[in-house]
Coordinates of N, CA and C in Angstrom, one line a residue:
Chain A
X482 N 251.3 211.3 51.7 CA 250.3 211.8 50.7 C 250.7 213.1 50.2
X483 N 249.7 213.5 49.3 CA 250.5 215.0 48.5 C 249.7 215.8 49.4
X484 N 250.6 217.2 49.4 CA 250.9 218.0 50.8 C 251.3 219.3 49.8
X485 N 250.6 220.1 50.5 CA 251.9 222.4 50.2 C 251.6 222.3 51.5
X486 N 252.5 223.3 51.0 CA 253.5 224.2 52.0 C 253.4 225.5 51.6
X487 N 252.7 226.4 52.4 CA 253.5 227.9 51.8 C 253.8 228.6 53.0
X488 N 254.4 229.5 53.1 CA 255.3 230.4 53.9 C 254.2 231.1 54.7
X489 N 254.3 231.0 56.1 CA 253.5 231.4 56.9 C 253.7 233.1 57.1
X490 N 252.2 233.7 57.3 CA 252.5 235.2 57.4 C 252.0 235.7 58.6
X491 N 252.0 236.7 59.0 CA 251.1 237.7 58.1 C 252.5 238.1 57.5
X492 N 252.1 238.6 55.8 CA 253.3 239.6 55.1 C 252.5 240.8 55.1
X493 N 253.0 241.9 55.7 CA 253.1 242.9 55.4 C 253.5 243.9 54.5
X494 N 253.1 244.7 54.0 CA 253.7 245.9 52.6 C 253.2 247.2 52.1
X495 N 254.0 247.7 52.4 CA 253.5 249.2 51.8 C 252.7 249.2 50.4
X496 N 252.0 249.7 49.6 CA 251.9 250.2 48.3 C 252.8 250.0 47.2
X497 N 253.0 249.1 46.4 CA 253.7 249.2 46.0 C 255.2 248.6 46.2
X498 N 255.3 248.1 46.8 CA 256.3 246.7 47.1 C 256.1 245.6 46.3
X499 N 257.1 245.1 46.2 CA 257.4 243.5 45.4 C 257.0 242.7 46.5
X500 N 256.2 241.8 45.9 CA 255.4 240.6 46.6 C 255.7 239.1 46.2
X501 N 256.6 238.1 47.2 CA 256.8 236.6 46.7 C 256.2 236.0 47.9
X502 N 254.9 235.4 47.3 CA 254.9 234.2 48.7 C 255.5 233.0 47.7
X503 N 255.8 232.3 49.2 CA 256.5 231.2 48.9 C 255.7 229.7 48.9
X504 N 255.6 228.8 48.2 CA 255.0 227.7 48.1 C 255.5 226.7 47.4
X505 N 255.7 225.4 48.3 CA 256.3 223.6 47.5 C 255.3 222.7 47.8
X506 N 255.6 222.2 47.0 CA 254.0 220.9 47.1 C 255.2 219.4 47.1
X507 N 254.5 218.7 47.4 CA 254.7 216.9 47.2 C 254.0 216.3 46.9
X508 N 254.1 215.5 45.8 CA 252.6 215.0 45.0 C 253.1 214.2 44.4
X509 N 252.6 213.0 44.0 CA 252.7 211.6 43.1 C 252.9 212.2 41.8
X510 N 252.9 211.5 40.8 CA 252.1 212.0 39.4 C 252.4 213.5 39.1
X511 N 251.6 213.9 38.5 CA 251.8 215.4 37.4 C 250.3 216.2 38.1
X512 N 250.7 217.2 39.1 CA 249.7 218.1 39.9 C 249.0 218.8 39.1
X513 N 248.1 219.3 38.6 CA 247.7 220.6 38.3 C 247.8 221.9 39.9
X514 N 249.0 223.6 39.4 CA 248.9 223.8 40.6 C 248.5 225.1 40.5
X515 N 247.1 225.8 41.5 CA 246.7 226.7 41.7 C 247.2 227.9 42.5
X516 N 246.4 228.9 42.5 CA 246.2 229.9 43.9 C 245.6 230.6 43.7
X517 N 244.4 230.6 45.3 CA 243.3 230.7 45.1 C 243.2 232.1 46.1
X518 N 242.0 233.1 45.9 CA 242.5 234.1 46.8 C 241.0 234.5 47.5
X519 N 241.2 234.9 49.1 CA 239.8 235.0 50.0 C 239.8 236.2 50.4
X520 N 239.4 236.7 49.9 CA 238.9 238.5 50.6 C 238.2 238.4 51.8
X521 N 238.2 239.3 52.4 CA 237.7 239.2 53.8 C 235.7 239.0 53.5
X522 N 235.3 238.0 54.7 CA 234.1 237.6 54.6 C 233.4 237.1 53.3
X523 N 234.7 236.4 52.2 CA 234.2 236.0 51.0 C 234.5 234.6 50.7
X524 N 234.3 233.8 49.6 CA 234.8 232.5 49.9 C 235.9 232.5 48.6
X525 N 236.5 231.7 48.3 CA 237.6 231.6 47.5 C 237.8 231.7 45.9
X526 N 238.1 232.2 45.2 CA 238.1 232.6 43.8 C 239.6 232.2 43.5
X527 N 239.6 231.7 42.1 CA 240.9 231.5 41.5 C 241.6 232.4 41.0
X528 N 242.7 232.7 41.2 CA 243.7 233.9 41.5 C 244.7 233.1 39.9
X529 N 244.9 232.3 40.1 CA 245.5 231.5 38.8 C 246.0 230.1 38.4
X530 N 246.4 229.5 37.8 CA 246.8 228.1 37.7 C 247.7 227.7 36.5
X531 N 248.4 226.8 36.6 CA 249.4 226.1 35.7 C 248.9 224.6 35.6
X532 N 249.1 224.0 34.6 CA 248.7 222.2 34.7 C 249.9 221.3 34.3
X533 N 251.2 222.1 33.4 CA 252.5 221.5 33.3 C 253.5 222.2 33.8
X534 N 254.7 221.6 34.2 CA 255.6 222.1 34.1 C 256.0 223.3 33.2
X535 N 256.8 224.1 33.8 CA 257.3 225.0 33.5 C 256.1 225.9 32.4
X536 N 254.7 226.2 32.8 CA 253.2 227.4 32.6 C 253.7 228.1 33.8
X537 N 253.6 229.2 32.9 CA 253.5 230.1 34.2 C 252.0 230.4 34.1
X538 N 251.2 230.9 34.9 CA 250.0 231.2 35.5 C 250.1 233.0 35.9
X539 N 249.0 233.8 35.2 CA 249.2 235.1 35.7 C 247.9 235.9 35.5
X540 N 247.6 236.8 36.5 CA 246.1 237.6 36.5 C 246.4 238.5 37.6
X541 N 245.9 239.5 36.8 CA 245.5 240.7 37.7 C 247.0 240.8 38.2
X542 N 248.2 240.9 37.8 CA 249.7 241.2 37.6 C 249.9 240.6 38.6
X543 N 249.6 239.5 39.3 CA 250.1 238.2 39.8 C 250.2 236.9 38.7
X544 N 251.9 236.3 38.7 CA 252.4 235.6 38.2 C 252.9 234.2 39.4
X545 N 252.9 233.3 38.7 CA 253.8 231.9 39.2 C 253.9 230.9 38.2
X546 N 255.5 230.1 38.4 CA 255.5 229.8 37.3 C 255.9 227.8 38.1
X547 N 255.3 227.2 37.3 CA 255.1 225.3 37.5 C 257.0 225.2 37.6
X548 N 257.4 224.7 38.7 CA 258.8 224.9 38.6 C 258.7 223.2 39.2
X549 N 258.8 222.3 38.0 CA 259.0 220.3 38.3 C 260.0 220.2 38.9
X550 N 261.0 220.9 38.7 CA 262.7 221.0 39.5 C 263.3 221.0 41.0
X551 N 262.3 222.1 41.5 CA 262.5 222.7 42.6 C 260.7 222.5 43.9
X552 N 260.0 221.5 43.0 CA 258.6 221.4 43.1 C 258.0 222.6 43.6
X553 N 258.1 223.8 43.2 CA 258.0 225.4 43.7 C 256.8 225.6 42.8
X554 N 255.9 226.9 43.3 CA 254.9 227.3 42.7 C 254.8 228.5 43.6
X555 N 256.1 229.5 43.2 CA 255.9 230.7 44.1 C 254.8 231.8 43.0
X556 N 254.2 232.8 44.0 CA 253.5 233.7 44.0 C 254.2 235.1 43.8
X557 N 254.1 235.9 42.7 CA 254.7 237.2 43.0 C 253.9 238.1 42.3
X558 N 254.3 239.0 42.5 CA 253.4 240.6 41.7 C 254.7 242.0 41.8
X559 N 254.9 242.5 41.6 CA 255.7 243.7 40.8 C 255.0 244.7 42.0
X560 N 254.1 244.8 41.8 CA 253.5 246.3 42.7 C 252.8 246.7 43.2
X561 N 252.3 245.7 44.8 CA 250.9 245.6 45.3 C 250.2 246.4 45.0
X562 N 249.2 246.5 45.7 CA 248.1 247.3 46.1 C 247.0 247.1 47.2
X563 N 247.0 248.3 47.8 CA 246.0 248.1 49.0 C 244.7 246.9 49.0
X564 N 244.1 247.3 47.6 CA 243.2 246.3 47.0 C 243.7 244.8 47.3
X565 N 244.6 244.3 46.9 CA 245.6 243.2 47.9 C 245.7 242.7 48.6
X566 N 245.2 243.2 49.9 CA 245.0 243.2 51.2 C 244.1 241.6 51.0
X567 N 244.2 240.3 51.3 CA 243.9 238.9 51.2 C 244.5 237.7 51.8
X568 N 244.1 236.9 52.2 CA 244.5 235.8 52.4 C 245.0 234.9 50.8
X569 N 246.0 234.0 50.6 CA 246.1 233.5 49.5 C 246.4 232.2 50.2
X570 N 246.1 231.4 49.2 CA 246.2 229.7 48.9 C 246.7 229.1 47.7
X571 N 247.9 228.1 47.8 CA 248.3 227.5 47.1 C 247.7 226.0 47.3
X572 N 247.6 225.2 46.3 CA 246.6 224.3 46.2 C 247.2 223.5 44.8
X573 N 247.0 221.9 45.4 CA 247.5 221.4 43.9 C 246.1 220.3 43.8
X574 N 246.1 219.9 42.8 CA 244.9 218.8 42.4 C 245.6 217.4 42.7
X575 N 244.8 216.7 43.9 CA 245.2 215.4 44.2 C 244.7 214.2 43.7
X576 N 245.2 213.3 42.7 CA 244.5 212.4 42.2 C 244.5 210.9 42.9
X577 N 244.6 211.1 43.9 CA 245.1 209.5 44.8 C 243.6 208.9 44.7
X578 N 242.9 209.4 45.2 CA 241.7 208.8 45.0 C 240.8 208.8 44.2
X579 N 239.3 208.2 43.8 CA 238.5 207.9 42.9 C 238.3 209.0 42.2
X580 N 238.4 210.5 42.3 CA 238.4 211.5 41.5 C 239.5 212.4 42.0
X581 N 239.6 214.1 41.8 CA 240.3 214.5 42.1 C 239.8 215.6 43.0
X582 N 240.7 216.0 43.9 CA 240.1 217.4 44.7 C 241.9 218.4 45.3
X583 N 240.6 219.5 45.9 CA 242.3 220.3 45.6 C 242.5 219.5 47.3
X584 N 243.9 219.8 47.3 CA 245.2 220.1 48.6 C 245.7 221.2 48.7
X585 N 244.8 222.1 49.9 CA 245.5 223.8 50.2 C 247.0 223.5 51.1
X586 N 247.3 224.6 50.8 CA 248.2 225.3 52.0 C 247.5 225.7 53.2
X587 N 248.2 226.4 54.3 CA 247.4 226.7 55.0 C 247.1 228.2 55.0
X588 N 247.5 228.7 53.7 CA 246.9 229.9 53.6 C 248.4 231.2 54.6
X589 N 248.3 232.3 53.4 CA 249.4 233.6 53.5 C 248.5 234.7 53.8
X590 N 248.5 235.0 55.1 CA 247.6 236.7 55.0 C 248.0 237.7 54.7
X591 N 247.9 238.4 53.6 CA 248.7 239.9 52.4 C 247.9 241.0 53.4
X592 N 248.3 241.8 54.0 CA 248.1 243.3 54.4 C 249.2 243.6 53.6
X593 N 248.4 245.3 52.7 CA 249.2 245.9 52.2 C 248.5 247.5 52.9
X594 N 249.4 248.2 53.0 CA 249.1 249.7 53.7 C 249.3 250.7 52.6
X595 N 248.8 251.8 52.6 CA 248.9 252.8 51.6 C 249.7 253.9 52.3
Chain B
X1091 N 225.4 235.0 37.0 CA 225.2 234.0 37.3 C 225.3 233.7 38.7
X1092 N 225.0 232.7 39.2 CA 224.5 232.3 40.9 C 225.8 231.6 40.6
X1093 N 226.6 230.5 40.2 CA 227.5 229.6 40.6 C 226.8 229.1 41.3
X1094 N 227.8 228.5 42.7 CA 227.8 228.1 43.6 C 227.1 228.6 44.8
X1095 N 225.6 227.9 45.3 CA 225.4 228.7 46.1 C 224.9 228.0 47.3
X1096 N 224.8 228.0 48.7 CA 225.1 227.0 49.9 C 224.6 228.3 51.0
X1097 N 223.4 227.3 51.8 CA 222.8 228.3 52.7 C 222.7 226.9 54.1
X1098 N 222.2 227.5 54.8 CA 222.3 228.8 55.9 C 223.8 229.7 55.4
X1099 N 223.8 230.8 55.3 CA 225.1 231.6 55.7 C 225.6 231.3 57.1
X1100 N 225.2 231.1 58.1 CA 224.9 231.5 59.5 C 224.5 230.7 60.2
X1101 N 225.0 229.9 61.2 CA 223.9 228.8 62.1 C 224.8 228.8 62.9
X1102 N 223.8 228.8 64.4 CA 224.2 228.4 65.3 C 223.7 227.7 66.2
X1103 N 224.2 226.2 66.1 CA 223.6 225.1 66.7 C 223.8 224.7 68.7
X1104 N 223.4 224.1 68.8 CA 223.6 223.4 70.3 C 224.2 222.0 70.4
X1105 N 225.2 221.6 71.2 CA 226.1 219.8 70.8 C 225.0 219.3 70.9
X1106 N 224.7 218.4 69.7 CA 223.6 217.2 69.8 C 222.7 217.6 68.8
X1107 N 222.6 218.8 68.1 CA 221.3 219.2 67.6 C 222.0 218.7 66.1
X1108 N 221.5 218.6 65.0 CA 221.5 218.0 64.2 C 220.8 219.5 62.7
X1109 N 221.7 219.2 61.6 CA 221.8 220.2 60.6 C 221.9 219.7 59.4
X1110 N 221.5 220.3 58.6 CA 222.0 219.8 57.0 C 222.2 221.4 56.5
X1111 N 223.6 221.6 55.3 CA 223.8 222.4 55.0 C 223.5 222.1 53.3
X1112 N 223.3 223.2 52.5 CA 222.2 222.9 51.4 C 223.4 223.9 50.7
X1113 N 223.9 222.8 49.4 CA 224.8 223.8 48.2 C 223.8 223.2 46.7
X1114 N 224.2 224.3 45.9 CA 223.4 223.8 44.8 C 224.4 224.9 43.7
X1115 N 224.7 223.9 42.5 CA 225.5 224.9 41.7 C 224.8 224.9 40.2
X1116 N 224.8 226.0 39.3 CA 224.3 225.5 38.1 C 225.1 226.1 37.0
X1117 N 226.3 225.4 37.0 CA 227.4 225.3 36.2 C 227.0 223.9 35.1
X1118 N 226.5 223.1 35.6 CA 226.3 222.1 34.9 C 227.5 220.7 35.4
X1119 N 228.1 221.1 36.3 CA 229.2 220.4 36.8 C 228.9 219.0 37.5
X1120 N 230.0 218.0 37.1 CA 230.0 216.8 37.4 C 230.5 216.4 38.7
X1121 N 231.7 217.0 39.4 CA 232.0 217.4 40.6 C 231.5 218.0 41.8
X1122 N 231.7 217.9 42.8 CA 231.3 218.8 43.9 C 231.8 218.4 45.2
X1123 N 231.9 219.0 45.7 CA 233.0 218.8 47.1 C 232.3 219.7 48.5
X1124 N 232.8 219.1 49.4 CA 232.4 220.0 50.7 C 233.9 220.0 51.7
X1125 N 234.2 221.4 51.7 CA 235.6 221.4 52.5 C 234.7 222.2 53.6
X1126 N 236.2 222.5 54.7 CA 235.7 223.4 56.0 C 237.0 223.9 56.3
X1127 N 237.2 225.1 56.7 CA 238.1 225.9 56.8 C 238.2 226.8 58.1
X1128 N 239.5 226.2 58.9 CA 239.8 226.5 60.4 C 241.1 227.2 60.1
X1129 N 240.8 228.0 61.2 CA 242.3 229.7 61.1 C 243.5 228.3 61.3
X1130 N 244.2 228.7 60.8 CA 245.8 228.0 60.4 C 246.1 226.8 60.2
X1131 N 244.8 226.3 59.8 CA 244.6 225.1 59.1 C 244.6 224.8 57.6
X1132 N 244.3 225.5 56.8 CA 243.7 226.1 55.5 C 242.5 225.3 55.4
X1133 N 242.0 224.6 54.4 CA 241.2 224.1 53.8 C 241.3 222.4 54.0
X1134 N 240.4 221.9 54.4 CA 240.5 220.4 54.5 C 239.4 220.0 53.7
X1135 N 239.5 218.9 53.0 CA 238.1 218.3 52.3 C 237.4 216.9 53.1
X1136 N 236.2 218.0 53.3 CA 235.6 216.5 53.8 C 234.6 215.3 53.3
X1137 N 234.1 215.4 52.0 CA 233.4 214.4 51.5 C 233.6 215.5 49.6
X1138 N 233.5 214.4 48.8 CA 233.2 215.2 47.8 C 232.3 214.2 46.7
X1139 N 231.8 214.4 45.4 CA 231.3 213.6 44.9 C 231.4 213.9 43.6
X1140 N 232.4 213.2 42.8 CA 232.9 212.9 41.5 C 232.2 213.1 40.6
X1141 N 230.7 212.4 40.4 CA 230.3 212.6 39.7 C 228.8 211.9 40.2
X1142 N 227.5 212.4 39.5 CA 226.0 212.2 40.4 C 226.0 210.1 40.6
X1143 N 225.8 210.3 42.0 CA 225.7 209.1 42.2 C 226.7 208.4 43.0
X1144 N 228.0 209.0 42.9 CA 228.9 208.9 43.7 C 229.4 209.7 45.0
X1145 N 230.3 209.3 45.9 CA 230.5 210.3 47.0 C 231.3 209.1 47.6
X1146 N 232.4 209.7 48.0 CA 233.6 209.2 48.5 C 234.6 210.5 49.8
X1147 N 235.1 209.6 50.9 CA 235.5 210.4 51.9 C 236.7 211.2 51.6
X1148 N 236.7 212.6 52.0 CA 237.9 213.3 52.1 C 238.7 212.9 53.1
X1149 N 239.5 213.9 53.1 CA 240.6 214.6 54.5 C 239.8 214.3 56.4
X1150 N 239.0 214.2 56.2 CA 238.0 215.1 57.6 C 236.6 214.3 57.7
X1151 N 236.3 213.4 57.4 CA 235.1 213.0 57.3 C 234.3 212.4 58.2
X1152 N 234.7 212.5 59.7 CA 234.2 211.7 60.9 C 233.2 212.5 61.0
X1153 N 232.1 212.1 61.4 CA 230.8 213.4 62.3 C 230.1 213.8 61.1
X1154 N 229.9 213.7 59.7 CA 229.2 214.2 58.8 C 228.7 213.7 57.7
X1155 N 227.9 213.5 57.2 CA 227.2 212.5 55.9 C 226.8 213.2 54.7
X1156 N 227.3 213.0 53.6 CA 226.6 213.8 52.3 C 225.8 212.9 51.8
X1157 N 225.0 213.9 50.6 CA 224.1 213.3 49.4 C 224.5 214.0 48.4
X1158 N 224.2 213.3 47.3 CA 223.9 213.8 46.0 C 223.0 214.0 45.3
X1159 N 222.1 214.6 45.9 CA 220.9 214.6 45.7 C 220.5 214.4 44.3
X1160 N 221.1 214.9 43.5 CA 221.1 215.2 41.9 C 222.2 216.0 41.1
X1161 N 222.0 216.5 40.1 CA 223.6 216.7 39.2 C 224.1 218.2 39.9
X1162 N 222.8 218.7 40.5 CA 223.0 220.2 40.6 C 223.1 220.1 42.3
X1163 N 222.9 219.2 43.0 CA 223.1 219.6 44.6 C 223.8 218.6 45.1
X1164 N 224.1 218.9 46.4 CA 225.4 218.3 47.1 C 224.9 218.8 48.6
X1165 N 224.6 217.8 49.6 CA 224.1 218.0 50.5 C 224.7 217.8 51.8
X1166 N 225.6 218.5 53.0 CA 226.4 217.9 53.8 C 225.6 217.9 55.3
X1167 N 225.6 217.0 56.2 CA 224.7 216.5 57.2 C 225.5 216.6 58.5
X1168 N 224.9 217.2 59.7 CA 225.8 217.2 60.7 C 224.9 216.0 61.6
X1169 N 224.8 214.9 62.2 CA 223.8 214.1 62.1 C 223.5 214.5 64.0
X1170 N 224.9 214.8 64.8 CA 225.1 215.4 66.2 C 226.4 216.4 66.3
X1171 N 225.8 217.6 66.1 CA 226.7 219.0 66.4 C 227.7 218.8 67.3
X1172 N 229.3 218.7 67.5 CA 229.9 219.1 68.5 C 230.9 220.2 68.3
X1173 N 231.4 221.0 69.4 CA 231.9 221.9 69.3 C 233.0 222.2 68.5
X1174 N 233.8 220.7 68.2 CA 235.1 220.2 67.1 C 234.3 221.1 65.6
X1175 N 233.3 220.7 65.7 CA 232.8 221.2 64.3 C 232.1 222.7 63.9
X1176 N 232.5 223.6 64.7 CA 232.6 225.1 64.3 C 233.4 225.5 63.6
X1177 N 233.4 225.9 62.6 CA 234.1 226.2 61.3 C 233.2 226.9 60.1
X1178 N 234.1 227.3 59.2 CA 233.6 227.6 58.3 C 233.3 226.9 56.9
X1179 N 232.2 226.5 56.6 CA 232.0 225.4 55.2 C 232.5 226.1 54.0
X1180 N 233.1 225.2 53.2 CA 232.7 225.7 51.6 C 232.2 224.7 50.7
X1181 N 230.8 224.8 50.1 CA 231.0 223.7 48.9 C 231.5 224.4 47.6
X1182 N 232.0 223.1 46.8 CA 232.5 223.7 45.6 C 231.8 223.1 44.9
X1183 N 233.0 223.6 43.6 CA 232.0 222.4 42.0 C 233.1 222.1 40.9
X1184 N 233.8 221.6 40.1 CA 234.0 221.4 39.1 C 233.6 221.0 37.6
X1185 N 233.7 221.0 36.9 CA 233.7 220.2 35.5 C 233.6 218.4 35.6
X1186 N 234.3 218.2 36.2 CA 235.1 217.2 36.6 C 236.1 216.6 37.4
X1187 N 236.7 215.0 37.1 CA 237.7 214.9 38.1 C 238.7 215.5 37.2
X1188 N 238.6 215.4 36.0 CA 240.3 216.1 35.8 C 240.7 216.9 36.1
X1189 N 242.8 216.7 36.5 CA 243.1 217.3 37.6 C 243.7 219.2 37.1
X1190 N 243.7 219.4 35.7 CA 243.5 220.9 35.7 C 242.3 221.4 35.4
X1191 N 240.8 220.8 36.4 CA 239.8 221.6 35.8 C 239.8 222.6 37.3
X1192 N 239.3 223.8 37.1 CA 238.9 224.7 38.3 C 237.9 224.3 39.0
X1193 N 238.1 224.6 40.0 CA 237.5 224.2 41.1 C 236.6 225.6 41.7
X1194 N 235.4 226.2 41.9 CA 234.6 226.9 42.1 C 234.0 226.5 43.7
X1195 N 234.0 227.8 43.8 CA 234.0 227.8 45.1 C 232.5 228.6 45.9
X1196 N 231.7 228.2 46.7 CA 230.9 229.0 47.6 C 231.4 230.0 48.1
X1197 N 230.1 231.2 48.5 CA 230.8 232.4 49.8 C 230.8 231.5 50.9
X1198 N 230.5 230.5 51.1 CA 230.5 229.3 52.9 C 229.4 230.1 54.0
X1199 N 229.6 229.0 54.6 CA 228.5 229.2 55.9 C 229.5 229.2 56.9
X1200 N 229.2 229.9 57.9 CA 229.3 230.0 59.3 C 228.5 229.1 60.5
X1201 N 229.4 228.7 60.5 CA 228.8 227.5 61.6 C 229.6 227.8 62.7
X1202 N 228.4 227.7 64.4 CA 228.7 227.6 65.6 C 227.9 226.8 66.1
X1203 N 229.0 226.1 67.2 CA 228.3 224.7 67.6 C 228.8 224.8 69.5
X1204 N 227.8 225.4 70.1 CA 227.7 226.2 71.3 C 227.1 224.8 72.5

């Protein structure tokens, strides 16, 4: 069945470090693929999304780009921030059955330190 | 706006004792889902319902019963608490089943099953 994968953490980072989490999906068909992000004691908010190949997806200077090639949907940012500090989830839209619902990862926990 | 919103925050049951957790969204959405979310597990879906009148099994579906009560609620039922089922809920909501619509998400409940 369709399945992610992303890179298990905790990642750590100072202020201001370059940030890649890593995430590959396996999916039938054409995914739509997310990431979704949980602040502590909050529930999940969409962080961004792509629906074809090769969209990149970007907010709040987190980018990722639909890579059909390499089935990749990495996560990066230029120059954390403490604010940062979250759990993240990659997530694709599974259509096997009578509607659609997402498929997480099991989730990357971001500590950033100042 | 309220979104998505799903109560008890907080419950803590006894094995055997029996619960219903109460989401209700007013997006206007045709979708709605009930996941639960365990440390290094990510997100698993356990019942969702495509659109009012429907409801079909997730990922996880042993031990719990939904309704659709109507366009706006989505109701998940623990019918005998066991301790497998401490976790954290989320209901969501969509647009729809199509597979780039967003998926909206609850703050979740806290559930203990003592």
């Amino acid at each position: 069945g369709d399945s992610v994968t992303q890179m298990e953490g905790p990642v750590t980072l100072s202020e201001e470090a370059f940030l890649t989490i890593n995430c590959t999906y396996t999916a039938t068909g054409y995914p739509s693929l997310f990431w979704y992000v949980q602040y502590p004691g909050e529930g999940l908010q969409l962080l961004l999304k792509a629906t074809k190949a090769d969209d990149k997806g970007s907010n709040k200077g987190f980018e990722a780009t639909y890579r059909k090639e390499t089935t990749s949907f990495h996560l990066e940012k230029g120059s954390v921030q403490v604010s940062d500090s979250a759990v993240y989830f990659c997530a694709l839209t599974s259509a096997n059955q009578a509607g659609t619902a997402l498929i997480f990862g099991k989730g990357t926990t971001l500590s950033v330190s100042s | 706006n309220a979104g998505v919103t799903q109560t008890p925050k907080f419950q803590v049951l006894k094995t055997g004792q029996s619960m219903t957790l109460q989401c209700a969204q007013d997006m206007n959405h045709n979708s709605m889902y009930w996941y639960r979310q365990d440390p290094g597990m990510g997100l698993r879906l356990i019942y969702y319902s495509a659109s009012e009148g429907t409801t079909d099994k997730g990922e996880v579906p042993n031990g719990y019963n939904v309704s659709r009560l109507n366009k706006r609620e989505f109701s998940l039922r623990l019918e005998s608490a066991a301790p497998s089922q401490t976790s954290v809920y989320f209901c969501a909501s969509s647009e729809g089943p199509g597979s780039g619509n967003t998926i909206y998400f609850g703050e979740g409940s806290w559930l203990t099953v003592v």
